[in-house]
Amino acid sequence: MGGLAMEEMPLSALFEQARKIHLAASESGVDQDVVKKGCEMFQKCEDMIGKLGLFSSNETKEDISTNNLKYLLVPYYLAELTEKIIQDDRIQVVKASYAKLKEFFSFCEAMELVPDEELEASSRGGSGAPADRRALKIARFKRQKAAEAKLLEIKERKERRGRSTKAAALSTPVEAGEEDIPDDDSEEEREAWLSSINLAVCKAIDLLEMLKREEEMLSAIKERQLKDGEDVFSRDALDDRTKKAETWHRDAAARVQYSNPAQPITCATFAQDVLEGRASVSQGHEHKHQPLIFGPASIVGGPLSTNRERMIAQVFQPSHRMPTMCIEDAGLTEMNIMNDWQEQTKKAIEEATTSWYNDKPLRRKEEDEEEDDEDEEAVMKARAFDDWKDDNPRGAGNKKLTPCG
């Protein structure tokens, strides 16, 4: 069955063909091509169900016709087939299958096909007392066995009815138009599909838990492998780069005595290219970082004489200023600025320190000279006062006040 035939098939026939593949894959191992083809068919069924609008979010299981009940199992069948795909990246398969099972479980919950105790356990996120989890698993196992027994009973009933109908047809001739036409919307068929959905819900819950544990284990293994691989890779890469750098320096030291000294490399990217052999030192002058130019190059690069040319040159220009130098050049410029600033600061500190030390002896000398001057003035003043006291003894100018005066 090619892709064209699959496109032309009706939904019911496509579902039956895909269901046969799912049944064969569940009972025994089948080829991977068959499994992938079954997945494609179920995906096509999903697309057709969505286009036809068979289900609505405001419906319940009583509102769905018997002919459409079976299509509720499409996500579950697709999840089981997807889980059987074998490929290198197992985590992607597990995630895809888990997503389809969650979709099936959510839709059954909206259709009121999931028991209340399962909904409560799902809302708790699997946490709870061990006794409660054990009781929940026992109840789920009983529902699963009851659904399987119900399906087996309906199958045996249909087989008995078919044998009796065939025997009656052989014993009594049936005229044209009197054949027993089966009722597609019969109660027995509806009961069979509801039992199949209940059985799928029980299996889906167990499969969800298993896939979740498998995904956690695979993620842990992958993280450990990545960590170990990164450590080995980084160690090997560092050793390789060290060897290349040593070889390059050794060769450069051997050539330096026979060649002119090259210009210093100021670009880290170009230095890495030289070390890894993608470029040579002589290509340093060609390694430039020019800013990106947008718009007509002939106008942008040339002189802008008129207003019209300036407006044309601004077409397709970015809204922000473009860089005029690379990161290495900017780093070198900042280093030069910092070196100049450090030198200026050092000079200022030296001048301030030297001036302070040089001014202190001068100040001391001036202070000493001022003190000497003050001492001489005080001595002269004291001597003059002593001479005046010698010339003018005490009471010499008050003769009228003396008794004998």
Tab-separated table of C-alpha atoms in Angstrom:
chain	number	residue	atom	x	y	z
A	1	MET	CA	0.000	0.000	0.000
A	2	GLY	CA	1.723	3.177	-1.199
A	3	GLY	CA	1.357	6.715	0.016
A	4	LEU	CA	-1.203	7.510	-2.707
A	5	ALA	CA	-3.423	4.575	-1.696
A	6	MET	CA	-3.236	5.688	1.941
A	7	GLU	CA	-4.441	9.161	0.962
A	8	GLU	CA	-7.390	7.695	-0.929
A	9	MET	CA	-8.528	5.278	1.815
A	10	PRO	CA	-11.514	6.210	4.008
A	11	LEU	CA	-11.063	6.637	7.735
A	12	SER	CA	-12.652	3.327	8.729
A	13	ALA	CA	-10.517	1.251	6.323
A	14	LEU	CA	-7.345	3.119	7.282
A	15	PHE	CA	-8.068	2.564	10.986
A	16	GLU	CA	-8.637	-1.169	10.472
A	17	GLN	CA	-5.404	-1.571	8.509
A	18	ALA	CA	-3.402	0.324	11.149
A	19	ARG	CA	-5.112	-1.654	13.922
A	20	LYS	CA	-4.033	-4.927	12.313
A	21	ILE	CA	-0.436	-3.713	12.303
A	22	HIS	CA	-0.754	-2.754	15.979
A	23	LEU	CA	-2.199	-6.173	16.843
A	24	ALA	CA	0.612	-7.958	14.971
A	25	ALA	CA	3.257	-5.805	16.665
A	26	SER	CA	1.732	-6.485	20.104
A	27	GLU	CA	1.510	-10.257	19.663
A	28	SER	CA	4.881	-10.823	17.970
A	29	GLY	CA	7.837	-8.878	16.709
A	30	VAL	CA	7.438	-7.248	13.298
A	31	ASP	CA	9.772	-5.410	10.985
A	32	GLN	CA	10.642	-1.803	11.836
A	33	ASP	CA	9.393	-0.645	8.443
A	34	VAL	CA	5.970	-2.106	9.242
A	35	VAL	CA	5.955	-0.393	12.648
A	36	LYS	CA	6.848	2.964	11.107
A	37	LYS	CA	4.181	2.485	8.446
A	38	GLY	CA	1.609	1.771	11.161
A	39	CYS	CA	2.643	5.003	12.913
A	40	GLU	CA	2.173	6.915	9.654
A	41	MET	CA	-1.285	5.406	9.209
A	42	PHE	CA	-2.374	6.319	12.736
A	43	GLN	CA	-1.034	9.851	12.241
A	44	LYS	CA	-3.110	10.055	9.069
A	45	CYS	CA	-6.116	8.864	11.083
A	46	GLU	CA	-5.506	11.668	13.591
A	47	ASP	CA	-5.409	14.229	10.793
A	48	MET	CA	-8.649	12.934	9.302
A	49	ILE	CA	-10.364	12.885	12.725
A	50	GLY	CA	-9.340	16.488	13.291
A	51	LYS	CA	-10.543	17.569	9.854
A	52	LEU	CA	-13.877	15.765	10.242
A	53	GLY	CA	-14.411	17.135	13.761
A	54	LEU	CA	-15.687	13.846	15.180
A	55	PHE	CA	-15.139	14.812	18.819
A	56	SER	CA	-15.824	17.946	20.817
A	57	SER	CA	-14.571	19.085	24.195
A	58	ASN	CA	-18.091	19.561	25.544
A	59	GLU	CA	-19.157	15.958	24.774
A	60	THR	CA	-19.186	12.901	27.002
A	61	LYS	CA	-19.110	9.207	26.170
A	62	GLU	CA	-22.919	9.110	25.952
A	63	ASP	CA	-22.862	11.773	23.206
A	64	ILE	CA	-20.463	9.840	20.960
A	65	SER	CA	-21.932	7.383	18.478
A	66	THR	CA	-20.861	3.750	18.493
A	67	ASN	CA	-19.161	4.033	15.102
A	68	ASN	CA	-16.901	6.837	16.385
A	69	LEU	CA	-15.986	5.348	19.774
A	70	LYS	CA	-13.171	3.273	18.307
A	71	TYR	CA	-11.374	6.390	17.061
A	72	LEU	CA	-10.729	7.422	20.674
A	73	LEU	CA	-8.063	4.685	20.725
A	74	VAL	CA	-5.984	6.217	17.912
A	75	PRO	CA	-3.573	8.147	20.241
A	76	TYR	CA	-3.145	5.057	22.434
A	77	TYR	CA	-2.365	2.772	19.485
A	78	LEU	CA	0.032	5.391	18.079
A	79	ALA	CA	1.821	5.681	21.442
A	80	GLU	CA	2.289	1.909	21.711
A	81	LEU	CA	3.618	1.632	18.158
A	82	THR	CA	5.923	4.621	18.636
A	83	GLU	CA	7.368	2.993	21.766
A	84	LYS	CA	8.350	-0.047	19.661
A	85	ILE	CA	10.463	2.010	17.229
A	86	ILE	CA	14.174	1.221	17.500
A	87	GLN	CA	16.621	4.060	16.890
A	88	ASP	CA	19.810	5.482	18.368
A	89	ASP	CA	18.160	8.365	20.218
A	90	ARG	CA	15.840	6.408	22.493
A	91	ILE	CA	14.923	9.486	24.538
A	92	GLN	CA	13.094	11.067	21.588
A	93	VAL	CA	11.035	7.895	21.088
A	94	VAL	CA	10.143	7.765	24.780
A	95	LYS	CA	9.140	11.439	24.823
A	96	ALA	CA	6.940	11.080	21.717
A	97	SER	CA	5.197	7.996	23.115
A	98	TYR	CA	4.730	9.673	26.509
A	99	ALA	CA	3.170	12.746	24.891
A	100	LYS	CA	0.639	10.634	22.955
A	101	LEU	CA	-0.303	8.687	26.073
A	102	LYS	CA	-0.867	11.935	27.987
A	103	GLU	CA	-3.027	13.152	25.131
A	104	PHE	CA	-5.092	9.937	25.235
A	105	PHE	CA	-5.432	10.125	29.031
A	106	SER	CA	-6.511	13.785	28.931
A	107	PHE	CA	-9.118	13.107	26.245
A	108	CYS	CA	-10.528	10.133	28.160
A	109	GLU	CA	-10.678	12.314	31.266
A	110	ALA	CA	-12.703	14.908	29.344
A	111	MET	CA	-15.016	12.134	28.111
A	112	GLU	CA	-15.493	10.855	31.722
A	113	LEU	CA	-13.850	7.527	30.933
A	114	VAL	CA	-11.236	7.629	33.709
A	115	PRO	CA	-12.158	6.452	37.250
A	116	ASP	CA	-12.175	9.018	40.031
A	117	GLU	CA	-9.436	7.297	42.037
A	118	GLU	CA	-7.101	7.450	39.021
A	119	LEU	CA	-7.820	11.156	38.598
A	120	GLU	CA	-7.017	11.797	42.267
A	121	ALA	CA	-3.759	9.853	41.987
A	122	SER	CA	-2.840	11.758	38.824
A	123	SER	CA	-3.503	15.106	40.532
A	124	ARG	CA	-1.193	14.074	43.400
A	125	GLY	CA	1.567	13.382	40.893
A	126	GLY	CA	2.158	9.781	41.971
A	127	SER	CA	2.941	10.721	45.567
A	128	GLY	CA	1.134	9.044	48.417
A	129	ALA	CA	1.373	6.329	50.999
A	130	PRO	CA	2.722	2.960	49.784
A	131	ALA	CA	-0.453	1.252	50.957
A	132	ASP	CA	-2.608	3.621	48.891
A	133	ARG	CA	-0.467	3.070	45.781
A	134	ARG	CA	-0.661	-0.674	46.252
A	135	ALA	CA	-4.458	-0.579	46.648
A	136	LEU	CA	-4.698	1.601	43.523
A	137	LYS	CA	-2.627	-0.858	41.490
A	138	ILE	CA	-4.731	-3.788	42.712
A	139	ALA	CA	-7.950	-1.984	41.731
A	140	ARG	CA	-6.453	-1.121	38.327
A	141	PHE	CA	-5.427	-4.744	37.777
A	142	LYS	CA	-8.952	-5.915	38.632
A	143	ARG	CA	-10.477	-3.430	36.164
A	144	GLN	CA	-8.046	-4.593	33.498
A	145	LYS	CA	-8.927	-8.255	34.045
A	146	ALA	CA	-12.644	-7.433	34.057
A	147	ALA	CA	-12.306	-5.565	30.747
A	148	GLU	CA	-10.351	-8.446	29.183
A	149	ALA	CA	-12.960	-10.940	30.393
A	150	LYS	CA	-15.747	-8.760	28.987
A	151	LEU	CA	-14.058	-8.533	25.582
A	152	LEU	CA	-13.486	-12.301	25.527
A	153	GLU	CA	-17.133	-12.918	26.423
A	154	ILE	CA	-18.355	-10.593	23.641
A	155	LYS	CA	-16.010	-12.278	21.157
A	156	GLU	CA	-17.256	-15.764	22.071
A	157	ARG	CA	-20.849	-14.563	21.872
A	158	LYS	CA	-20.260	-13.202	18.375
A	159	GLU	CA	-18.601	-16.444	17.288
A	160	ARG	CA	-21.522	-18.539	18.587
A	161	ARG	CA	-23.992	-16.237	16.874
A	162	GLY	CA	-22.019	-16.485	13.666
A	163	ARG	CA	-21.921	-20.279	13.773
A	164	SER	CA	-25.648	-20.498	14.482
A	165	THR	CA	-26.421	-18.048	11.693
A	166	LYS	CA	-24.271	-20.021	9.269
A	167	ALA	CA	-25.919	-23.293	10.264
A	168	ALA	CA	-29.369	-21.792	9.890
A	169	ALA	CA	-28.431	-20.428	6.488
A	170	LEU	CA	-27.258	-23.872	5.356
A	171	SER	CA	-30.399	-25.622	6.589
A	172	THR	CA	-32.892	-23.026	5.381
A	173	PRO	CA	-32.414	-21.170	2.095
A	174	VAL	CA	-32.418	-17.411	2.484
A	175	GLU	CA	-34.088	-15.330	-0.153
A	176	ALA	CA	-32.564	-12.192	-1.558
A	177	GLY	CA	-33.042	-9.171	0.681
A	178	GLU	CA	-33.658	-11.212	3.830
A	179	GLU	CA	-30.046	-11.352	5.037
A	180	ASP	CA	-29.404	-10.466	8.652
A	181	ILE	CA	-27.831	-7.019	8.395
A	182	PRO	CA	-25.718	-6.316	11.521
A	183	ASP	CA	-26.511	-3.164	13.418
A	184	ASP	CA	-23.352	-1.045	13.642
A	185	ASP	CA	-24.831	0.948	16.511
A	186	SER	CA	-25.844	-2.105	18.496
A	187	GLU	CA	-25.473	-2.200	22.240
A	188	GLU	CA	-23.073	-5.125	22.087
A	189	GLU	CA	-20.609	-3.311	19.826
A	190	ARG	CA	-20.782	-0.204	21.982
A	191	GLU	CA	-20.089	-2.259	25.068
A	192	ALA	CA	-17.112	-3.878	23.343
A	193	TRP	CA	-15.534	-0.566	22.386
A	194	LEU	CA	-16.100	0.922	25.855
A	195	SER	CA	-14.417	-2.146	27.371
A	196	SER	CA	-11.509	-1.720	24.947
A	197	ILE	CA	-11.159	1.924	25.998
A	198	ASN	CA	-11.233	0.999	29.713
A	199	LEU	CA	-8.572	-1.638	29.086
A	200	ALA	CA	-6.462	0.913	27.168
A	201	VAL	CA	-6.784	3.425	30.039
A	202	CYS	CA	-5.463	0.861	32.542
A	203	LYS	CA	-2.541	-0.062	30.278
A	204	ALA	CA	-1.817	3.585	29.466
A	205	ILE	CA	-1.419	4.497	33.157
A	206	ASP	CA	1.094	1.682	33.691
A	207	LEU	CA	2.900	2.555	30.467
A	208	LEU	CA	3.107	6.220	31.498
A	209	GLU	CA	4.861	5.301	34.746
A	210	MET	CA	7.264	2.976	32.923
A	211	LEU	CA	8.136	5.559	30.254
A	212	LYS	CA	8.699	8.246	32.878
A	213	ARG	CA	11.201	6.055	34.738
A	214	GLU	CA	12.905	5.092	31.479
A	215	GLU	CA	13.253	8.733	30.445
A	216	GLU	CA	14.803	9.640	33.814
A	217	MET	CA	17.322	6.802	33.562
A	218	LEU	CA	18.235	7.596	29.946
A	219	SER	CA	18.650	11.295	30.761
A	220	ALA	CA	20.949	10.486	33.677
A	221	ILE	CA	23.043	8.153	31.503
A	222	LYS	CA	23.237	10.729	28.720
A	223	GLU	CA	24.334	13.487	31.105
A	224	ARG	CA	27.060	11.262	32.518
A	225	GLN	CA	28.253	10.292	29.039
A	226	LEU	CA	28.292	13.918	27.949
A	227	LYS	CA	30.226	14.932	31.045
A	228	ASP	CA	32.803	12.180	30.569
A	229	GLY	CA	33.043	12.908	26.852
A	230	GLU	CA	33.481	16.645	27.432
A	231	ASP	CA	36.267	16.010	29.947
A	232	VAL	CA	38.091	13.703	27.541
A	233	PHE	CA	37.526	16.051	24.615
A	234	SER	CA	38.686	19.137	26.502
A	235	ARG	CA	41.803	17.340	27.745
A	236	ASP	CA	42.658	16.057	24.267
A	237	ALA	CA	41.972	19.456	22.707
A	238	LEU	CA	44.199	21.228	25.231
A	239	ASP	CA	47.000	18.706	24.688
A	240	ASP	CA	46.693	19.083	20.927
A	241	ARG	CA	46.739	22.885	21.110
A	242	THR	CA	49.720	22.784	23.472
A	243	LYS	CA	51.659	20.576	21.077
A	244	LYS	CA	50.815	22.826	18.118
A	245	ALA	CA	51.849	25.938	20.059
A	246	GLU	CA	55.130	24.368	21.131
A	247	THR	CA	55.859	23.231	17.569
A	248	TRP	CA	55.053	26.669	16.184
A	249	HIS	CA	57.271	28.438	18.726
A	250	ARG	CA	60.086	25.973	18.111
A	251	ASP	CA	59.914	26.515	14.353
A	252	ALA	CA	59.659	30.273	14.819
A	253	ALA	CA	62.722	30.271	17.071
A	254	ALA	CA	64.628	28.336	14.421
A	255	ARG	CA	63.594	30.735	11.655
A	256	VAL	CA	64.056	33.978	13.547
A	257	GLN	CA	67.820	34.107	13.083
A	258	TYR	CA	67.445	33.873	9.299
A	259	SER	CA	64.432	36.166	8.818
A	260	ASN	CA	63.332	39.672	9.647
A	261	PRO	CA	61.247	40.071	12.780
A	262	ALA	CA	57.511	39.972	12.037
A	263	GLN	CA	55.015	42.493	13.234
A	264	PRO	CA	53.460	41.594	16.590
A	265	ILE	CA	50.077	39.860	16.396
A	266	THR	CA	47.438	41.968	18.111
A	267	CYS	CA	44.333	39.980	17.087
A	268	ALA	CA	43.444	36.950	19.189
A	269	THR	CA	41.418	35.359	16.374
A	270	PHE	CA	44.298	35.655	13.914
A	271	ALA	CA	46.715	34.317	16.545
A	272	GLN	CA	44.500	31.260	16.982
A	273	ASP	CA	44.427	30.774	13.202
A	274	VAL	CA	48.228	30.955	13.089
A	275	LEU	CA	48.598	28.461	15.930
A	276	GLU	CA	46.228	25.972	14.311
A	277	GLY	CA	47.815	26.316	10.883
A	278	ARG	CA	44.966	28.088	9.060
A	279	ALA	CA	47.035	31.229	8.450
A	280	SER	CA	50.637	32.401	8.415
A	281	VAL	CA	52.304	35.363	10.094
A	282	SER	CA	52.913	37.049	6.755
A	283	GLN	CA	49.165	37.386	6.255
A	284	GLY	CA	48.805	39.609	9.293
A	285	HIS	CA	48.433	42.788	7.274
A	286	GLU	CA	45.536	41.206	5.364
A	287	HIS	CA	43.661	40.255	8.505
A	288	LYS	CA	41.482	43.322	9.069
A	289	HIS	CA	38.167	43.829	10.798
A	290	GLN	CA	36.193	46.210	8.653
A	291	PRO	CA	32.771	47.390	9.811
A	292	LEU	CA	29.802	46.102	7.853
A	293	ILE	CA	28.508	48.475	5.177
A	294	PHE	CA	24.862	48.425	4.159
A	295	GLY	CA	23.213	50.073	1.192
A	296	PRO	CA	24.688	50.908	-2.239
A	297	ALA	CA	28.443	50.540	-1.840
A	298	SER	CA	29.211	52.972	-4.637
A	299	ILE	CA	27.351	55.759	-2.840
A	300	VAL	CA	28.210	54.824	0.711
A	301	GLY	CA	31.902	54.526	-0.090
A	302	GLY	CA	32.109	57.669	-2.177
A	303	PRO	CA	31.682	61.317	-1.214
A	304	LEU	CA	28.163	62.477	-0.389
A	305	SER	CA	27.688	65.764	-2.143
A	306	THR	CA	23.919	66.280	-2.389
A	307	ASN	CA	21.067	65.732	0.015
A	308	ARG	CA	19.616	63.095	-2.323
A	309	GLU	CA	22.811	61.039	-2.193
A	310	ARG	CA	22.849	61.256	1.589
A	311	MET	CA	19.257	59.995	1.734
A	312	ILE	CA	20.079	57.126	-0.655
A	313	ALA	CA	23.108	56.210	1.431
A	314	GLN	CA	20.860	55.863	4.503
A	315	VAL	CA	18.714	53.177	2.843
A	316	PHE	CA	18.966	49.795	4.586
A	317	GLN	CA	21.161	51.296	7.277
A	318	PRO	CA	20.850	49.804	10.761
A	319	SER	CA	19.225	51.825	13.510
A	320	HIS	CA	22.325	51.547	15.700
A	321	ARG	CA	25.889	52.638	15.196
A	322	MET	CA	28.127	50.038	13.597
A	323	PRO	CA	31.450	49.153	15.257
A	324	THR	CA	34.546	50.827	13.887
A	325	MET	CA	37.045	48.419	15.409
A	326	CYS	CA	37.228	44.811	16.496
A	327	ILE	CA	37.226	43.656	20.117
A	328	GLU	CA	41.001	43.129	20.086
A	329	ASP	CA	41.637	46.686	18.871
A	330	ALA	CA	39.274	48.077	21.493
A	331	GLY	CA	41.093	46.079	24.168
A	332	LEU	CA	44.463	47.384	23.018
A	333	THR	CA	43.142	50.956	23.005
A	334	GLU	CA	41.807	50.574	26.523
A	335	MET	CA	45.128	49.097	27.631
A	336	ASN	CA	47.003	52.076	26.193
A	337	ILE	CA	44.612	54.480	27.893
A	338	MET	CA	45.059	52.683	31.208
A	339	ASN	CA	48.848	52.681	30.839
A	340	ASP	CA	48.848	56.442	30.154
A	341	TRP	CA	46.567	57.015	33.094
A	342	GLN	CA	48.772	54.927	35.367
A	343	GLU	CA	51.872	56.801	34.257
A	344	GLN	CA	50.201	60.178	34.824
A	345	THR	CA	48.991	59.065	38.240
A	346	LYS	CA	52.438	57.783	39.128
A	347	LYS	CA	54.028	61.080	38.115
A	348	ALA	CA	51.482	63.070	40.077
A	349	ILE	CA	52.096	60.937	43.153
A	350	GLU	CA	55.849	61.296	42.793
A	351	GLU	CA	55.598	65.062	42.367
A	352	ALA	CA	53.314	65.383	45.338
A	353	THR	CA	55.561	63.208	47.482
A	354	THR	CA	58.776	64.954	46.384
A	355	SER	CA	57.264	68.419	46.885
A	356	TRP	CA	56.101	67.537	50.334
A	357	TYR	CA	59.501	66.228	51.370
A	358	ASN	CA	61.316	69.131	49.749
A	359	ASP	CA	59.098	71.829	51.229
A	360	LYS	CA	59.416	70.583	54.775
A	361	PRO	CA	63.133	71.519	55.308
A	362	LEU	CA	62.506	74.924	53.753
A	363	ARG	CA	59.608	75.526	56.053
A	364	ARG	CA	61.686	74.435	59.013
A	365	LYS	CA	64.515	76.769	57.952
A	366	GLU	CA	62.146	79.696	57.567
A	367	GLU	CA	60.578	78.935	60.902
A	368	ASP	CA	64.033	78.757	62.514
A	369	GLU	CA	65.025	82.069	60.937
A	370	GLU	CA	61.793	83.705	62.140
A	371	GLU	CA	62.399	82.354	65.619
A	372	ASP	CA	65.977	83.685	65.563
A	373	ASP	CA	64.740	87.098	64.476
A	374	GLU	CA	62.160	87.131	67.209
A	375	ASP	CA	64.765	86.080	69.791
A	376	GLU	CA	67.132	88.880	68.728
A	377	GLU	CA	64.354	91.471	68.906
A	378	ALA	CA	63.395	90.300	72.379
A	379	VAL	CA	66.990	90.453	73.581
A	380	MET	CA	67.481	93.950	72.196
A	381	LYS	CA	64.226	95.089	73.756
A	382	ALA	CA	65.197	93.639	77.138
A	383	ARG	CA	68.614	95.283	77.007
A	384	ALA	CA	67.111	98.664	76.129
A	385	PHE	CA	64.684	98.332	79.033
A	386	ASP	CA	67.539	97.471	81.405
A	387	ASP	CA	69.468	100.513	80.252
A	388	TRP	CA	66.396	102.714	80.803
A	389	LYS	CA	65.927	101.330	84.298
A	390	ASP	CA	69.542	102.124	85.059
A	391	ASP	CA	69.059	105.673	83.851
A	392	ASN	CA	65.762	106.077	85.676
A	393	PRO	CA	65.803	104.473	89.116
A	394	ARG	CA	62.621	103.715	90.928
A	395	GLY	CA	60.836	106.846	92.179
A	396	ALA	CA	63.191	109.274	90.575
A	397	GLY	CA	60.483	111.388	89.024
A	398	ASN	CA	58.240	111.726	92.135
A	399	LYS	CA	60.220	114.173	94.350
A	400	LYS	CA	57.159	116.262	95.386
A	401	LEU	CA	55.654	113.254	97.063
A	402	THR	CA	58.584	112.557	99.311
A	403	PRO	CA	58.378	113.819	102.956
A	404	CYS	CA	61.658	115.657	102.784
A	405	GLY	CA	60.954	117.213	99.440
